[in-house]
PDB file of C-alpha atoms in Angstrom:
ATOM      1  CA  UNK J 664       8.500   7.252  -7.108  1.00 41.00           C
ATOM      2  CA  UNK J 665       9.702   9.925  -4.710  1.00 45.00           C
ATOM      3  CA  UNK J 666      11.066   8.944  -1.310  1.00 48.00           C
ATOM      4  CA  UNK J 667       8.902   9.988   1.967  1.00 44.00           C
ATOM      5  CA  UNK J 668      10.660  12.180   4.127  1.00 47.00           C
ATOM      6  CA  UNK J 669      11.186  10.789   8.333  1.00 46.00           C
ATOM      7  CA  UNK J 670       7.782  13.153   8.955  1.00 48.00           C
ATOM      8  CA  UNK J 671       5.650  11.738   5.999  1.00 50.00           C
ATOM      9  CA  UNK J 672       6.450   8.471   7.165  1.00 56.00           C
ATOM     10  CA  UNK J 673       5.200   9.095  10.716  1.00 63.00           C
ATOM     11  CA  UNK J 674       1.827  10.259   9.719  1.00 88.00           C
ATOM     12  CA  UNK J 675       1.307   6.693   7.826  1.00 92.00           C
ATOM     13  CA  UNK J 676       3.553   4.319   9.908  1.00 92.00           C
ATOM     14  CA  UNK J 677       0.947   3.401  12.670  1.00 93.00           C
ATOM     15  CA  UNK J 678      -1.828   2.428   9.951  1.00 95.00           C
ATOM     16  CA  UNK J 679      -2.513  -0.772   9.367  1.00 96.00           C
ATOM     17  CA  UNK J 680      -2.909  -2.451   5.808  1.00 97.00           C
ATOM     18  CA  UNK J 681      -6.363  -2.699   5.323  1.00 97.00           C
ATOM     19  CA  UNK J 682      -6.752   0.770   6.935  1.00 97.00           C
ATOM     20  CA  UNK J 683      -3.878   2.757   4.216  1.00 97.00           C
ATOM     21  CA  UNK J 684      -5.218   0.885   1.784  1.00 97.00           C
ATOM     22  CA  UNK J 685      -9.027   2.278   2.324  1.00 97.00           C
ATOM     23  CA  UNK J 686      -7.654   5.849   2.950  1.00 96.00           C
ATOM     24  CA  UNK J 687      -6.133   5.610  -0.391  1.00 97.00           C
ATOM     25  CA  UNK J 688      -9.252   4.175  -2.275  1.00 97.00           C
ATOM     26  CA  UNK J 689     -11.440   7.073  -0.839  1.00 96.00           C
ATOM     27  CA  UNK J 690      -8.403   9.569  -1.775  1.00 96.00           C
ATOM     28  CA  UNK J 691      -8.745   7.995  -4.955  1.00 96.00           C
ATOM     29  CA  UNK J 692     -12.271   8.295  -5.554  1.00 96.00           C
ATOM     30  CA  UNK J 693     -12.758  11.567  -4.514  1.00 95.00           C
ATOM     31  CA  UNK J 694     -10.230  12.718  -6.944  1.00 95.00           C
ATOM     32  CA  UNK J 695     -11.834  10.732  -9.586  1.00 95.00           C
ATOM     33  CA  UNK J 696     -14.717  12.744  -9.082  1.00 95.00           C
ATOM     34  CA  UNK J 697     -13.036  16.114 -10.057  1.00 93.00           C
ATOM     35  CA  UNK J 698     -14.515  17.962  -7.193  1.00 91.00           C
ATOM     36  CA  UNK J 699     -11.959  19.250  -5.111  1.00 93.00           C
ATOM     37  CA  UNK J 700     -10.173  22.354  -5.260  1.00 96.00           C
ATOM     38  CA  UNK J 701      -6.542  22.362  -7.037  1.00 95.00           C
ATOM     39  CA  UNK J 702      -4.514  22.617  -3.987  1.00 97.00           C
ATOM     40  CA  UNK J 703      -6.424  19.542  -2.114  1.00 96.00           C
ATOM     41  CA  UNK J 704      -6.109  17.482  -5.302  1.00 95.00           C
ATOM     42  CA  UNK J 705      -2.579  17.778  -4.974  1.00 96.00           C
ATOM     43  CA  UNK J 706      -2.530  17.601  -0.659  1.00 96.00           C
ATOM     44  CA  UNK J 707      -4.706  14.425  -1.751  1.00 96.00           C
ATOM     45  CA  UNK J 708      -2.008  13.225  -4.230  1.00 97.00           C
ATOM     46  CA  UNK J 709       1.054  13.290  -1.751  1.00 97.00           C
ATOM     47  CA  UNK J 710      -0.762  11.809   1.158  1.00 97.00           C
ATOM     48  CA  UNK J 711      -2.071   9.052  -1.657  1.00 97.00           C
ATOM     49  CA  UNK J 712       1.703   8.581  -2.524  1.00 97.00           C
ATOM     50  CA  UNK J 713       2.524   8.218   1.268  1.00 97.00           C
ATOM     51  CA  UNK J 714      -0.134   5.700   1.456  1.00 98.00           C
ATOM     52  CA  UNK J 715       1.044   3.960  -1.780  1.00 98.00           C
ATOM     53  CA  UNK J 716       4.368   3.622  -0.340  1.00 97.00           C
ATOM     54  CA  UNK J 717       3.471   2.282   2.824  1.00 98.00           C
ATOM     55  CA  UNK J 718       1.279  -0.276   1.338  1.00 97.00           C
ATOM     56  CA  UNK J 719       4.298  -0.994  -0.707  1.00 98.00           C
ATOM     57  CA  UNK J 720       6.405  -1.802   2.121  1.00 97.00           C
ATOM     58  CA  UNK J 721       3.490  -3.800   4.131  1.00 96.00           C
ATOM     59  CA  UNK J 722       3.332  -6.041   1.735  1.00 96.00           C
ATOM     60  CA  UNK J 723       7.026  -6.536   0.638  1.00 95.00           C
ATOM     61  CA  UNK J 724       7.432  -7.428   4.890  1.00 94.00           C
ATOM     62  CA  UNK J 725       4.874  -9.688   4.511  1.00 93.00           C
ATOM     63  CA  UNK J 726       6.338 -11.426   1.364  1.00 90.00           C
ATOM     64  CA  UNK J 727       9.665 -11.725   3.291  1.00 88.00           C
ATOM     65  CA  UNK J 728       8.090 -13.102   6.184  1.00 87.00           C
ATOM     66  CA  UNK J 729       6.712 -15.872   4.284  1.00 85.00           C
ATOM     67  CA  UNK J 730       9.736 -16.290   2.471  1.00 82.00           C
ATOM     68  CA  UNK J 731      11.411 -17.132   5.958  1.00 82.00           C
ATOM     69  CA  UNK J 732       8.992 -19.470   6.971  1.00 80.00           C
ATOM     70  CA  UNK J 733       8.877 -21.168   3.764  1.00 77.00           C
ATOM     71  CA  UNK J 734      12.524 -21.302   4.099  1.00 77.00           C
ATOM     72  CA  UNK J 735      13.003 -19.683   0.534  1.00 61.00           C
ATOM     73  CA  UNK J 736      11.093 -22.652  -0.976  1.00 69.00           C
ATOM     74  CA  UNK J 737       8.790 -20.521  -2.872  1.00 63.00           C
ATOM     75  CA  UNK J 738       7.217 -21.835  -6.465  1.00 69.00           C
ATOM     76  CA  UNK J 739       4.690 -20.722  -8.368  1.00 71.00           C
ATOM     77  CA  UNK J 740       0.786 -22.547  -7.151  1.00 70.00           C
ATOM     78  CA  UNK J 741       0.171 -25.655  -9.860  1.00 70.00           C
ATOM     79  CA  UNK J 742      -3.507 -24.532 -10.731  1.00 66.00           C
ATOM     80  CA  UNK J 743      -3.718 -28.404 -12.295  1.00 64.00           C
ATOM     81  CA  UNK J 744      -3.970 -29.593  -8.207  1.00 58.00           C
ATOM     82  CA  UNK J 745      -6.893 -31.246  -7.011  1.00 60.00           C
ATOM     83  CA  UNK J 746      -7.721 -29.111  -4.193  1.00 56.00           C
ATOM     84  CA  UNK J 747      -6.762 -30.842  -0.639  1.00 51.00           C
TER      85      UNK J 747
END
């Protein structure tokens, strides 16, 4: 996957989550649809790549956040548990 550049990152970096993460569904869907024009399908690809990427990166924080608090005691969930 191709790098973002300092500028592509600036136009994502202030979204949150859940907000790059419905940009890039409706990206998604409207290319899905086959309606736009060849040079907006691809404007529509690299802003859907920035959007993967920062998604990406959301959650990998996130992961090492928990990781910290869990004090790198992470396992897999026993699905056998009664639930508490």
């Amino acid at each position: 996957m191709a790098k973002t550049t300092p500028s592509a990152d600036a136009g994502v970096a202030g979204l949150k989550f859940e907000a790059a993460l419905a940009e890039l569904e409706t990206l998604v869907a409207s290319m899905e649809a086959g309606q736009l024009p060849l040079e907006e399908s691809l404007a529509a690809y690299r802003r859907g790549v920035e959007l993967l990427q920062h998604c990406q990166r959301q959650l990998a924080d996130a992961e090492e956040k928990v990781r910290v608090l869990d004090n790198g005691a992470l396992r897999p969930l026993d699905d056998d548990r009664e639930d508490i």
